[in-house]
């Protein structure tokens, strides 16, 4: 029976197989954005939105329906912007979109809607004396706070837009 001799050259090292690129390799968590003033304002807007929703739901008056509509729509929009900044989507997508102007318009509209919503909320609950009035008035007060947070966000976005 013939013998087979195998020789191994140890001078050549094999390279490890390259790791496959994951499908989410473009995702970058940018938590440092939320340490800046615009990031802190976004977190405040989200927290005040949660408080407004908790205090005024379920809607018992017609004005509260509009107030909750504004709170929920602006809450979702603000959450989307938080994810845009958290995941670095602005830097990854090569779309012909002026992101700063889009966010400025979104935040400005949210400011105006919150202003109208807390006024409607106060009008809807001003003459009532039954259960739930206090929570709905408190929801309107937090609506004022959130309106101020959105106004501050609009101002800082406007300053960034004018300087850039």
PDB file of C-alpha atoms in Angstrom:
ATOM      1  CA  UNK A   1       0.000   0.000   0.000  1.00  0.00           C
ATOM      2  CA  UNK A   2       1.504   3.358  -0.989  1.00  0.00           C
ATOM      3  CA  UNK A   3       2.110   5.928   1.719  1.00  0.00           C
ATOM      4  CA  UNK A   4       0.890   9.483   1.385  1.00  0.00           C
ATOM      5  CA  UNK A   5       3.009  12.195   2.882  1.00  0.00           C
ATOM      6  CA  UNK A   6       1.520  15.613   3.584  1.00  0.00           C
ATOM      7  CA  UNK A   7       3.806  18.561   4.195  1.00  0.00           C
ATOM      8  CA  UNK A   8       2.595  21.760   5.742  1.00  0.00           C
ATOM      9  CA  UNK A   9       4.350  25.043   5.163  1.00  0.00           C
ATOM     10  CA  UNK A  10       4.050  27.007   8.406  1.00  0.00           C
ATOM     11  CA  UNK A  11       5.389  30.193   6.881  1.00  0.00           C
ATOM     12  CA  UNK A  12       2.025  30.925   5.271  1.00  0.00           C
ATOM     13  CA  UNK A  13      -0.675  31.817   7.745  1.00  0.00           C
ATOM     14  CA  UNK A  14      -4.276  31.639   6.765  1.00  0.00           C
ATOM     15  CA  UNK A  15      -6.359  34.746   7.080  1.00  0.00           C
ATOM     16  CA  UNK A  16      -9.583  34.467   9.059  1.00  0.00           C
ATOM     17  CA  UNK A  17     -12.705  34.519   6.969  1.00  0.00           C
ATOM     18  CA  UNK A  18     -14.198  38.025   6.754  1.00  0.00           C
ATOM     19  CA  UNK A  19     -17.259  38.565   8.867  1.00  0.00           C
ATOM     20  CA  UNK A  20     -20.394  39.176   6.866  1.00  0.00           C
ATOM     21  CA  UNK A  21     -21.641  42.735   7.019  1.00  0.00           C
ATOM     22  CA  UNK A  22     -24.780  42.972   9.061  1.00  0.00           C
ATOM     23  CA  UNK A  23     -27.871  44.459   7.502  1.00  0.00           C
ATOM     24  CA  UNK A  24     -27.918  47.190  10.154  1.00  0.00           C
ATOM     25  CA  UNK A  25     -24.305  48.298   9.833  1.00  0.00           C
ATOM     26  CA  UNK A  26     -25.423  51.847   8.973  1.00  0.00           C
ATOM     27  CA  UNK A  27     -27.083  52.349  12.370  1.00  0.00           C
ATOM     28  CA  UNK A  28     -25.119  54.577  14.718  1.00  0.00           C
ATOM     29  CA  UNK A  29     -26.445  55.372  18.165  1.00  0.00           C
ATOM     30  CA  UNK A  30     -25.862  59.070  18.733  1.00  0.00           C
ATOM     31  CA  UNK A  31     -26.901  59.472  22.366  1.00  0.00           C
ATOM     32  CA  UNK A  32     -24.683  62.549  22.719  1.00  0.00           C
ATOM     33  CA  UNK A  33     -27.238  64.588  20.742  1.00  0.00           C
ATOM     34  CA  UNK A  34     -29.533  64.385  23.753  1.00  0.00           C
ATOM     35  CA  UNK A  35     -26.908  66.138  25.888  1.00  0.00           C
ATOM     36  CA  UNK A  36     -27.194  69.260  23.722  1.00  0.00           C
ATOM     37  CA  UNK A  37     -29.860  71.933  24.238  1.00  0.00           C
ATOM     38  CA  UNK A  38     -32.005  70.872  21.218  1.00  0.00           C
ATOM     39  CA  UNK A  39     -31.793  67.239  22.358  1.00  0.00           C
ATOM     40  CA  UNK A  40     -32.799  68.123  25.899  1.00  0.00           C
ATOM     41  CA  UNK A  41     -35.728  70.152  24.535  1.00  0.00           C
ATOM     42  CA  UNK A  42     -36.873  67.129  22.500  1.00  0.00           C
ATOM     43  CA  UNK A  43     -36.782  64.936  25.602  1.00  0.00           C
ATOM     44  CA  UNK A  44     -38.749  67.569  27.539  1.00  0.00           C
ATOM     45  CA  UNK A  45     -41.327  67.712  24.717  1.00  0.00           C
ATOM     46  CA  UNK A  46     -41.732  63.927  24.810  1.00  0.00           C
ATOM     47  CA  UNK A  47     -42.067  63.857  28.615  1.00  0.00           C
ATOM     48  CA  UNK A  48     -44.598  66.717  28.667  1.00  0.00           C
ATOM     49  CA  UNK A  49     -46.511  64.993  25.852  1.00  0.00           C
ATOM     50  CA  UNK A  50     -46.767  61.816  27.928  1.00  0.00           C
ATOM     51  CA  UNK A  51     -47.970  63.830  30.930  1.00  0.00           C
ATOM     52  CA  UNK A  52     -50.585  65.631  28.784  1.00  0.00           C
ATOM     53  CA  UNK A  53     -51.870  62.334  27.411  1.00  0.00           C
ATOM     54  CA  UNK A  54     -52.024  60.771  30.871  1.00  0.00           C
ATOM     55  CA  UNK A  55     -53.901  63.693  32.433  1.00  0.00           C
ATOM     56  CA  UNK A  56     -56.494  64.300  29.731  1.00  0.00           C
ATOM     57  CA  UNK A  57     -57.429  60.836  28.552  1.00  0.00           C
ATOM     58  CA  UNK A  58     -60.066  59.578  28.146  1.00  0.00           C
ATOM     59  CA  UNK A  59     -61.544  62.564  26.360  1.00  0.00           C
ATOM     60  CA  UNK A  60     -64.863  63.526  27.926  1.00  0.00           C
ATOM     61  CA  UNK A  61     -65.396  66.885  26.202  1.00  0.00           C
ATOM     62  CA  UNK A  62     -65.199  67.957  22.585  1.00  0.00           C
ATOM     63  CA  UNK A  63     -62.298  70.292  23.281  1.00  0.00           C
ATOM     64  CA  UNK A  64     -60.313  67.490  24.850  1.00  0.00           C
ATOM     65  CA  UNK A  65     -60.624  65.473  21.647  1.00  0.00           C
ATOM     66  CA  UNK A  66     -58.825  68.235  19.779  1.00  0.00           C
ATOM     67  CA  UNK A  67     -56.280  68.651  22.595  1.00  0.00           C
ATOM     68  CA  UNK A  68     -55.461  64.932  22.578  1.00  0.00           C
ATOM     69  CA  UNK A  69     -55.278  64.918  18.784  1.00  0.00           C
ATOM     70  CA  UNK A  70     -52.646  67.661  18.877  1.00  0.00           C
ATOM     71  CA  UNK A  71     -50.751  66.008  21.734  1.00  0.00           C
ATOM     72  CA  UNK A  72     -50.633  62.602  20.045  1.00  0.00           C
ATOM     73  CA  UNK A  73     -49.694  63.923  16.583  1.00  0.00           C
ATOM     74  CA  UNK A  74     -46.910  66.137  17.923  1.00  0.00           C
ATOM     75  CA  UNK A  75     -45.743  63.347  20.252  1.00  0.00           C
ATOM     76  CA  UNK A  76     -45.381  60.944  17.320  1.00  0.00           C
ATOM     77  CA  UNK A  77     -43.614  63.565  15.201  1.00  0.00           C
ATOM     78  CA  UNK A  78     -41.210  64.388  18.034  1.00  0.00           C
ATOM     79  CA  UNK A  79     -40.499  60.693  18.598  1.00  0.00           C
ATOM     80  CA  UNK A  80     -39.712  60.328  14.894  1.00  0.00           C
ATOM     81  CA  UNK A  81     -37.265  63.247  15.100  1.00  0.00           C
ATOM     82  CA  UNK A  82     -35.701  61.696  18.207  1.00  0.00           C
ATOM     83  CA  UNK A  83     -35.094  58.485  16.265  1.00  0.00           C
ATOM     84  CA  UNK A  84     -33.735  60.450  13.308  1.00  0.00           C
ATOM     85  CA  UNK A  85     -31.104  61.975  15.580  1.00  0.00           C
ATOM     86  CA  UNK A  86     -30.531  58.882  17.718  1.00  0.00           C
ATOM     87  CA  UNK A  87     -29.884  56.585  14.762  1.00  0.00           C
ATOM     88  CA  UNK A  88     -28.104  59.166  12.611  1.00  0.00           C
ATOM     89  CA  UNK A  89     -30.601  58.811   9.773  1.00  0.00           C
ATOM     90  CA  UNK A  90     -29.914  62.330   8.502  1.00  0.00           C
ATOM     91  CA  UNK A  91     -26.297  61.456   7.804  1.00  0.00           C
ATOM     92  CA  UNK A  92     -27.049  58.078   6.216  1.00  0.00           C
ATOM     93  CA  UNK A  93     -29.805  58.989   3.796  1.00  0.00           C
ATOM     94  CA  UNK A  94     -28.692  60.900   0.739  1.00  0.00           C
ATOM     95  CA  UNK A  95     -31.994  62.581   0.065  1.00  0.00           C
ATOM     96  CA  UNK A  96     -32.359  66.088  -1.347  1.00  0.00           C
ATOM     97  CA  UNK A  97     -34.137  67.200   1.828  1.00  0.00           C
ATOM     98  CA  UNK A  98     -33.294  70.259   3.868  1.00  0.00           C
ATOM     99  CA  UNK A  99     -33.577  68.469   7.218  1.00  0.00           C
ATOM    100  CA  UNK A 100     -33.153  71.601   9.300  1.00  0.00           C
ATOM    101  CA  UNK A 101     -35.902  73.490   7.462  1.00  0.00           C
ATOM    102  CA  UNK A 102     -38.208  70.469   7.654  1.00  0.00           C
ATOM    103  CA  UNK A 103     -37.696  70.184  11.390  1.00  0.00           C
ATOM    104  CA  UNK A 104     -38.120  73.944  11.806  1.00  0.00           C
ATOM    105  CA  UNK A 105     -41.473  73.874   9.997  1.00  0.00           C
ATOM    106  CA  UNK A 106     -42.594  70.804  11.962  1.00  0.00           C
ATOM    107  CA  UNK A 107     -41.692  72.357  15.307  1.00  0.00           C
ATOM    108  CA  UNK A 108     -43.256  75.711  14.369  1.00  0.00           C
ATOM    109  CA  UNK A 109     -46.533  74.040  13.411  1.00  0.00           C
ATOM    110  CA  UNK A 110     -46.449  72.034  16.654  1.00  0.00           C
ATOM    111  CA  UNK A 111     -46.019  75.286  18.608  1.00  0.00           C
ATOM    112  CA  UNK A 112     -49.053  76.886  16.974  1.00  0.00           C
ATOM    113  CA  UNK A 113     -51.171  73.745  17.386  1.00  0.00           C
ATOM    114  CA  UNK A 114     -50.250  73.438  21.064  1.00  0.00           C
ATOM    115  CA  UNK A 115     -51.145  77.098  21.595  1.00  0.00           C
ATOM    116  CA  UNK A 116     -54.583  76.534  20.074  1.00  0.00           C
ATOM    117  CA  UNK A 117     -55.038  73.205  21.851  1.00  0.00           C
ATOM    118  CA  UNK A 118     -54.425  74.400  25.393  1.00  0.00           C
ATOM    119  CA  UNK A 119     -56.770  77.353  24.851  1.00  0.00           C
ATOM    120  CA  UNK A 120     -59.486  74.990  23.587  1.00  0.00           C
ATOM    121  CA  UNK A 121     -58.798  72.657  26.534  1.00  0.00           C
ATOM    122  CA  UNK A 122     -59.246  75.471  29.047  1.00  0.00           C
ATOM    123  CA  UNK A 123     -62.429  76.695  27.352  1.00  0.00           C
ATOM    124  CA  UNK A 124     -63.877  73.172  27.299  1.00  0.00           C
ATOM    125  CA  UNK A 125     -63.299  72.617  31.028  1.00  0.00           C
ATOM    126  CA  UNK A 126     -63.778  76.133  32.456  1.00  0.00           C
ATOM    127  CA  UNK A 127     -67.387  75.873  33.604  1.00  0.00           C
ATOM    128  CA  UNK A 128     -67.584  72.245  34.759  1.00  0.00           C
ATOM    129  CA  UNK A 129     -67.669  71.025  38.347  1.00  0.00           C
ATOM    130  CA  UNK A 130     -67.707  67.236  38.024  1.00  0.00           C
ATOM    131  CA  UNK A 131     -64.967  64.644  38.415  1.00  0.00           C
ATOM    132  CA  UNK A 132     -61.954  64.970  36.173  1.00  0.00           C
ATOM    133  CA  UNK A 133     -61.879  68.738  35.923  1.00  0.00           C
ATOM    134  CA  UNK A 134     -58.637  69.053  37.890  1.00  0.00           C
ATOM    135  CA  UNK A 135     -56.756  66.536  35.770  1.00  0.00           C
ATOM    136  CA  UNK A 136     -57.939  68.141  32.551  1.00  0.00           C
ATOM    137  CA  UNK A 137     -56.981  71.622  33.740  1.00  0.00           C
ATOM    138  CA  UNK A 138     -53.570  70.244  34.770  1.00  0.00           C
ATOM    139  CA  UNK A 139     -53.285  68.705  31.290  1.00  0.00           C
ATOM    140  CA  UNK A 140     -53.922  72.155  29.828  1.00  0.00           C
ATOM    141  CA  UNK A 141     -51.221  73.641  32.068  1.00  0.00           C
ATOM    142  CA  UNK A 142     -48.733  71.027  30.880  1.00  0.00           C
ATOM    143  CA  UNK A 143     -49.916  71.907  27.376  1.00  0.00           C
ATOM    144  CA  UNK A 144     -48.720  75.466  28.064  1.00  0.00           C
ATOM    145  CA  UNK A 145     -45.353  74.094  29.242  1.00  0.00           C
ATOM    146  CA  UNK A 146     -45.053  71.951  26.127  1.00  0.00           C
ATOM    147  CA  UNK A 147     -46.020  74.887  23.931  1.00  0.00           C
ATOM    148  CA  UNK A 148     -43.165  76.841  25.511  1.00  0.00           C
ATOM    149  CA  UNK A 149     -40.790  73.913  24.935  1.00  0.00           C
ATOM    150  CA  UNK A 150     -41.813  73.759  21.263  1.00  0.00           C
ATOM    151  CA  UNK A 151     -41.418  77.547  20.957  1.00  0.00           C
ATOM    152  CA  UNK A 152     -37.895  77.296  22.400  1.00  0.00           C
ATOM    153  CA  UNK A 153     -37.127  74.457  19.994  1.00  0.00           C
ATOM    154  CA  UNK A 154     -38.441  76.535  17.097  1.00  0.00           C
ATOM    155  CA  UNK A 155     -36.282  79.481  18.132  1.00  0.00           C
ATOM    156  CA  UNK A 156     -33.072  77.427  18.347  1.00  0.00           C
ATOM    157  CA  UNK A 157     -33.820  75.697  15.030  1.00  0.00           C
ATOM    158  CA  UNK A 158     -34.408  79.114  13.443  1.00  0.00           C
ATOM    159  CA  UNK A 159     -31.062  80.367  14.786  1.00  0.00           C
ATOM    160  CA  UNK A 160     -29.327  77.254  13.400  1.00  0.00           C
ATOM    161  CA  UNK A 161     -31.116  77.664  10.071  1.00  0.00           C
ATOM    162  CA  UNK A 162     -30.112  81.329   9.723  1.00  0.00           C
ATOM    163  CA  UNK A 163     -26.469  80.646  10.645  1.00  0.00           C
ATOM    164  CA  UNK A 164     -26.080  77.608   8.392  1.00  0.00           C
TER     165      UNK A 164
END
